[in-house]
Amino acid sequence: MPHGEHHHHPPADPTDVLREAESACLRRGAQLTPLRRRVLEMVLEAGQPVGAYALLDRLRAERPGAAPPTVYRALDFLLAQGLIHRIERLNAFIPCTEAAQGHDHEHPHQFLICRNCGRTAELSDDSVAAAVAAAARAAGFSPARTTVEVEGTCEACAAAA
């Protein structure tokens, strides 16, 4: 397997992410409404994967009438714009580390999920995506997008053990 490009991005400054999110939406003709911006800000502030109902609870503290469809519509918009990722295993959301650097959302997605503390890191390793795509094609499947979620132990939890 050829060695591909690998990126691990540290968390970006939330102010930069929000500014870039607004710019990206404008370039695409989409509107980052105050509600959508606030939901993105709450995902950024969480510092770890956060579920829709946890976001709803936080939103209700500011907007008492907020209902589940309000949050789900905002999350759907943020996903479609490539500003967040959904971690299927956790049924939770994290910010896209590539979005803060002005990249389009079409990059390989790999997530490392710690079984102990829940910390989740996003990687972008082209060789992983290429290997999965090649295996899929060999099985007669045409992949459209590849997301890999790996469960294990993070460095901090391993050191504490």
XYZ file of N, CA and C in Angstrom:
483
model
N 0.849 -1.176 0.000
C 0.000 0.000 0.000
C 0.894 1.239 0.000
N 0.680 2.168 -0.942
C 1.499 3.369 -0.973
C 1.218 4.237 0.236
N 2.242 4.887 0.700
C 2.089 5.752 1.863
C 1.453 7.062 1.406
N 0.312 7.393 1.959
C -0.414 8.594 1.548
C -0.165 9.748 2.483
N -0.794 10.836 2.143
C -0.663 12.037 2.943
C -1.499 11.881 4.204
N -0.941 12.272 5.339
C -1.607 12.112 6.626
C -1.600 13.457 7.338
N -2.754 13.833 7.870
C -2.867 15.083 8.621
C -3.601 14.810 9.917
N -3.075 15.330 11.002
C -3.809 15.352 12.266
C -3.805 16.799 12.689
N -4.989 17.355 12.817
C -5.096 18.783 13.088
C -5.478 19.038 14.529
N -4.743 19.921 15.204
C -5.151 20.294 16.563
C -6.419 21.142 16.481
N -7.142 21.255 17.585
C -8.355 22.066 17.567
C -8.053 23.499 17.138
N -8.906 24.029 16.278
C -8.727 25.390 15.779
C -9.384 26.383 16.735
N -8.989 27.624 16.621
C -9.586 28.696 17.401
C -11.045 28.847 16.958
N -11.996 28.748 17.892
C -13.415 28.836 17.515
C -13.766 30.109 16.738
N -13.130 31.218 17.068
C -13.397 32.462 16.353
C -13.016 32.330 14.888
N -11.858 31.702 14.624
C -11.419 31.484 13.236
C -12.374 30.548 12.513
N -12.816 29.500 13.204
C -13.732 28.526 12.589
C -15.041 29.211 12.224
N -15.586 30.009 13.130
C -16.849 30.693 12.854
C -16.705 31.687 11.700
N -15.598 32.399 11.670
C -15.352 33.361 10.582
C -15.248 32.620 9.244
N -14.502 31.515 9.224
C -14.356 30.735 8.001
C -15.683 30.095 7.606
N -16.463 29.666 8.577
C -17.779 29.078 8.287
C -18.677 30.098 7.593
N -18.675 31.313 8.083
C -19.484 32.362 7.455
C -19.023 32.624 6.031
N -17.705 32.678 5.846
C -17.155 32.907 4.499
C -17.500 31.759 3.558
N -17.349 30.523 4.036
C -17.642 29.354 3.209
C -19.113 29.339 2.800
N -19.996 29.651 3.734
C -21.426 29.673 3.418
C -21.731 30.758 2.384
N -21.142 31.923 2.548
C -21.353 33.007 1.582
C -20.886 32.597 0.191
N -19.707 31.950 0.110
C -19.181 31.507 -1.193
C -20.124 30.529 -1.871
N -20.832 29.738 -1.071
C -21.739 28.716 -1.607
C -23.174 29.222 -1.765
N -23.413 30.461 -1.387
C -24.763 31.005 -1.475
C -25.688 30.481 -0.386
N -25.113 29.971 0.686
C -25.900 29.462 1.817
C -25.851 30.487 2.949
N -26.832 30.435 3.814
C -26.904 31.415 4.889
C -26.660 30.761 6.244
N -25.618 31.236 6.920
C -25.344 30.790 8.284
C -26.142 31.709 9.206
N -27.385 31.316 9.479
C -28.283 32.131 10.300
C -27.741 32.202 11.729
N -28.241 33.133 12.528
C -27.784 33.194 13.923
C -27.982 31.872 14.677
N -29.078 31.168 14.423
C -29.316 29.884 15.090
C -28.290 28.842 14.639
N -28.059 28.738 13.344
C -27.079 27.778 12.830
C -25.687 28.103 13.360
N -25.374 29.386 13.404
C -24.070 29.826 13.919
C -23.934 29.433 15.392
N -25.009 29.605 16.152
C -24.971 29.279 17.586
C -24.806 27.774 17.803
N -25.483 26.964 16.995
C -25.334 25.513 17.122
C -23.895 25.117 16.779
N -23.330 25.698 15.725
C -21.927 25.424 15.387
C -21.015 25.849 16.539
N -21.284 27.003 17.103
C -20.485 27.494 18.228
C -20.566 26.525 19.421
N -21.746 25.978 19.683
C -21.899 25.027 20.790
C -21.143 23.725 20.509
N -21.127 23.281 19.257
C -20.356 22.086 18.896
C -18.865 22.367 19.120
N -18.427 23.543 18.726
C -17.020 23.925 18.930
C -16.677 24.011 20.415
N -17.568 24.596 21.198
C -17.324 24.780 22.632
C -17.294 23.464 23.395
N -17.986 22.448 22.883
C -18.096 21.175 23.605
C -16.734 20.534 23.839
N -15.823 20.666 22.892
C -14.488 20.102 23.065
C -14.434 18.590 22.922
N -15.564 17.955 22.664
C -15.656 16.512 22.470
C -16.938 16.267 21.682
N -17.154 15.059 21.192
C -18.394 14.806 20.460
C -19.610 15.120 21.325
N -20.587 15.766 20.723
C -21.769 16.198 21.477
C -23.021 15.764 20.722
N -23.995 15.245 21.457
C -25.236 14.767 20.865
C -26.241 15.886 20.649
N -27.218 15.605 19.798
C -28.236 16.595 19.461
C -29.036 17.028 20.686
N -29.369 16.083 21.569
C -30.172 16.454 22.733
C -29.372 17.258 23.757
N -28.086 17.025 23.854
C -27.246 17.872 24.717
C -27.212 19.293 24.150
N -27.134 19.400 22.824
C -27.170 20.724 22.193
C -28.531 21.385 22.435
N -29.594 20.599 22.327
C -30.934 21.138 22.558
C -31.065 21.667 23.982
N -30.564 20.927 24.962
C -30.618 21.385 26.353
C -29.908 22.721 26.517
N -28.729 22.832 25.894
C -27.983 24.100 25.993
C -28.717 25.217 25.278
N -29.295 24.902 24.128
C -30.010 25.914 23.351
C -31.254 26.387 24.096
N -31.949 25.485 24.774
C -33.166 25.847 25.521
C -32.860 26.811 26.657
N -31.635 26.771 27.182
C -31.250 27.724 28.227
C -31.259 29.150 27.680
N -31.012 29.284 26.376
C -30.987 30.608 25.728
C -32.282 30.914 24.989
N -32.905 29.865 24.446
C -34.126 30.000 23.643
C -35.129 28.961 24.154
N -35.923 29.325 25.159
C -36.813 28.349 25.805
C -37.725 27.580 24.851
N -38.089 28.135 23.720
C -38.999 27.449 22.799
C -38.319 26.478 21.849
N -37.019 26.300 21.945
C -36.299 25.436 21.006
C -36.811 23.997 21.108
N -36.996 23.382 19.946
C -37.514 22.008 19.879
C -36.530 21.148 19.089
N -36.627 19.817 19.218
C -35.689 18.939 18.498
C -35.545 19.247 17.003
N -36.649 19.498 16.259
C -36.453 19.785 14.833
C -35.568 21.010 14.575
N -35.604 21.974 15.490
C -34.771 23.173 15.363
C -33.304 22.790 15.322
N -32.891 21.950 16.264
C -31.494 21.531 16.341
C -31.143 20.614 15.177
N -32.012 19.664 14.867
C -31.720 18.732 13.771
C -31.596 19.447 12.430
N -32.435 20.449 12.172
C -32.316 21.211 10.920
C -30.993 21.964 10.874
N -30.603 22.560 12.000
C -29.323 23.275 12.048
C -28.165 22.303 11.839
N -28.208 21.128 12.494
C -27.150 20.125 12.322
C -27.095 19.622 10.885
N -28.262 19.383 10.273
C -28.297 18.946 8.868
C -27.644 19.981 7.960
N -27.931 21.255 8.203
C -27.318 22.329 7.419
C -25.800 22.323 7.605
N -25.345 22.241 8.862
C -23.909 22.276 9.148
C -23.198 21.072 8.544
N -23.839 19.910 8.557
C -23.274 18.719 7.915
C -23.179 18.931 6.407
N -24.255 19.432 5.803
C -24.287 19.640 4.353
C -23.233 20.650 3.915
N -22.934 21.609 4.769
C -21.935 22.625 4.442
C -20.518 22.176 4.779
N -20.380 20.989 5.368
C -19.059 20.462 5.683
C -18.406 21.117 6.883
N -19.211 21.682 7.769
C -18.666 22.392 8.925
C -18.539 21.500 10.156
N -19.267 20.392 10.159
C -19.196 19.425 11.253
C -19.189 18.020 10.667
N -18.863 17.059 11.503
C -18.945 15.644 11.159
C -19.869 14.963 12.153
N -20.521 13.906 11.691
C -21.304 13.061 12.583
C -20.474 11.819 12.871
N -20.266 11.536 14.144
C -19.596 10.311 14.559
C -20.705 9.280 14.774
N -20.855 8.388 13.812
C -21.966 7.434 13.840
C -21.945 6.579 15.101
N -20.778 6.085 15.461
C -20.638 5.185 16.615
C -21.173 5.820 17.892
N -20.988 7.129 18.018
C -21.392 7.846 19.227
C -22.715 8.588 19.062
N -23.251 8.626 17.833
C -24.430 9.424 17.525
C -24.228 10.847 18.041
N -23.088 11.412 17.668
C -22.701 12.733 18.155
C -21.989 13.500 17.038
N -21.721 14.764 17.292
C -21.167 15.655 16.279
C -19.895 16.318 16.784
N -18.952 16.545 15.848
C -17.731 17.282 16.155
C -17.479 18.275 15.025
N -16.721 19.333 15.312
C -16.395 20.269 14.231
C -15.430 19.625 13.240
N -15.498 20.060 11.992
C -14.553 19.601 10.981
C -13.278 20.417 11.121
N -12.155 19.744 11.373
C -10.895 20.472 11.557
C -10.396 21.073 10.253
N -10.805 20.543 9.125
C -10.376 21.067 7.830
C -11.112 22.364 7.491
N -12.339 22.522 7.973
C -13.146 23.686 7.627
C -12.476 24.985 8.067
N -11.807 24.956 9.211
C -11.160 26.166 9.734
C -9.998 26.602 8.862
N -9.475 25.690 8.047
C -8.348 26.034 7.191
C -8.793 26.365 5.776
N -10.105 26.521 5.584
C -10.619 26.935 4.287
C -10.706 25.823 3.262
N -10.539 24.567 3.665
C -10.633 23.452 2.728
C -12.088 23.084 2.475
N -12.343 22.568 1.292
C -13.657 22.015 1.030
C -13.802 20.748 1.855
N -15.010 20.278 2.005
C -15.292 19.155 2.887
C -14.956 17.804 2.270
N -14.570 17.769 1.022
C -14.286 16.496 0.360
C -12.874 16.031 0.688
N -12.658 15.649 1.905
C -11.377 15.078 2.321
C -11.684 13.769 3.022
N -10.699 12.851 3.085
C -10.977 11.580 3.756
C -11.242 11.809 5.242
N -12.154 11.014 5.778
C -12.527 11.151 7.182
C -12.139 9.886 7.924
N -11.287 10.041 8.919
C -10.997 8.955 9.848
C -11.052 9.545 11.250
N -11.697 8.815 12.140
C -11.842 9.292 13.499
C -11.299 8.245 14.458
N -10.511 8.684 15.420
C -9.982 7.834 16.478
C -10.792 8.143 17.729
N -11.490 7.142 18.251
C -12.408 7.336 19.370
C -11.895 6.554 20.569
N -11.605 7.254 21.669
C -11.121 6.587 22.879
C -12.301 5.959 23.613
N -12.182 4.655 23.884
C -13.242 3.935 24.597
C -13.314 4.336 26.064
N -12.233 4.884 26.608
C -12.205 5.247 28.029
C -12.788 6.628 28.286
N -12.250 7.640 27.606
C -12.647 9.014 27.918
C -13.554 9.640 26.854
N -13.693 8.991 25.694
C -14.551 9.535 24.645
C -13.875 10.558 23.758
N -12.622 10.889 24.050
C -11.893 11.853 23.206
C -11.902 11.336 21.770
N -12.126 12.232 20.839
C -12.175 11.864 19.427
C -11.252 12.780 18.642
N -10.390 12.178 17.832
C -9.470 12.934 16.991
C -9.807 12.657 15.535
N -9.747 13.698 14.720
C -9.976 13.547 13.287
C -8.639 13.455 12.577
N -8.532 12.481 11.693
C -7.364 12.338 10.830
C -7.822 12.506 9.391
N -6.906 12.899 8.532
C -7.141 12.897 7.088
C -5.958 12.182 6.477
N -6.111 10.900 6.225
C -5.021 10.110 5.665
C -5.477 9.564 4.316
N -4.913 10.115 3.256
C -5.309 9.719 1.913
C -5.081 8.236 1.651
N -4.039 7.645 2.256
C -3.751 6.235 1.995
C -4.825 5.322 2.584
N -5.408 5.710 3.709
C -6.494 4.911 4.296
C -7.707 4.950 3.361
N -8.063 6.144 2.916
C -9.207 6.285 2.011
C -8.968 5.519 0.711
N -7.752 5.575 0.193
C -7.429 4.867 -1.051
C -7.530 3.356 -0.861
N -7.057 2.853 0.267
C -7.112 1.411 0.528
C -8.556 0.935 0.642
N -9.395 1.688 1.336
C -10.795 1.304 1.478
C -11.492 1.369 0.118
N -11.227 2.429 -0.649
C -11.838 2.560 -1.978
C -11.408 1.421 -2.897
N -10.134 1.047 -2.861
C -9.633 -0.042 -3.695
C -10.296 -1.366 -3.306
N -10.428 -1.613 -2.010
C -11.079 -2.844 -1.552
C -12.548 -2.862 -1.978
N -13.210 -1.727 -1.900
C -14.609 -1.640 -2.303
C -14.745 -1.905 -3.805
N -13.877 -1.295 -4.599
C -13.918 -1.507 -6.056
C -13.645 -2.969 -6.396
N -12.709 -3.602 -5.668
C -12.404 -5.016 -5.903
C -13.616 -5.897 -5.606
N -14.505 -5.412 -4.734
C -15.727 -6.156 -4.412
C -16.882 -5.748 -5.321
N -16.586 -4.933 -6.344
C -17.614 -4.506 -7.282
C -18.480 -3.373 -6.782
N -17.995 -2.635 -5.817
C -18.755 -1.541 -5.201
C -18.128 -0.218 -5.601
N -18.946 0.790 -5.894
C -18.443 2.128 -6.233
C -18.637 3.047 -5.037
N -17.589 3.265 -4.246
C -17.743 4.124 -3.061
C -17.895 5.600 -3.443
N -18.767 6.281 -2.738
C -18.952 7.717 -2.945
C -18.181 8.517 -1.907
N -18.112 7.981 -0.698
C -17.437 8.675 0.404
C -16.976 7.624 1.390
N -15.836 7.871 2.015
C -15.304 6.912 2.979
C -15.110 7.578 4.328
N -15.742 7.015 5.337
C -15.559 7.461 6.713
C -15.160 6.248 7.529
N -14.077 6.375 8.291
C -13.584 5.275 9.108
C -13.584 5.728 10.564
N -14.172 4.909 11.437
C -14.176 5.190 12.868
C -13.417 4.066 13.564
N -12.365 4.431 14.279
C -11.512 3.453 14.951
C -11.642 3.651 16.454
N -12.020 2.581 17.159
C -12.121 2.642 18.620
C -10.842 2.086 19.232
N -10.423 2.675 20.327
C -9.229 2.211 21.014
C -8.974 3.045 22.249
N -7.708 3.227 22.566
C -7.298 3.965 23.752
C -6.408 5.128 23.330
N -6.746 6.329 23.797
C -5.945 7.509 23.458
C -4.644 7.498 24.252
N -3.734 8.349 23.846
C -2.414 8.416 24.480
C -2.511 8.747 25.965
N -3.404 9.685 26.314
C -3.527 10.101 27.723
C -4.044 8.944 28.589
N -5.055 8.217 28.092
C -5.604 7.100 28.876
C -4.606 5.954 28.952
N -3.858 5.718 27.872
C -2.845 4.654 27.882
C -1.753 4.977 28.904
N -1.373 6.251 28.971
C -0.324 6.665 29.908
C -0.802 6.544 31.364
N -2.104 6.749 31.572
C -2.655 6.695 32.926
C -2.887 5.263 33.405
N -2.886 4.317 32.477
C -3.169 2.920 32.846
C -2.004 2.254 33.536
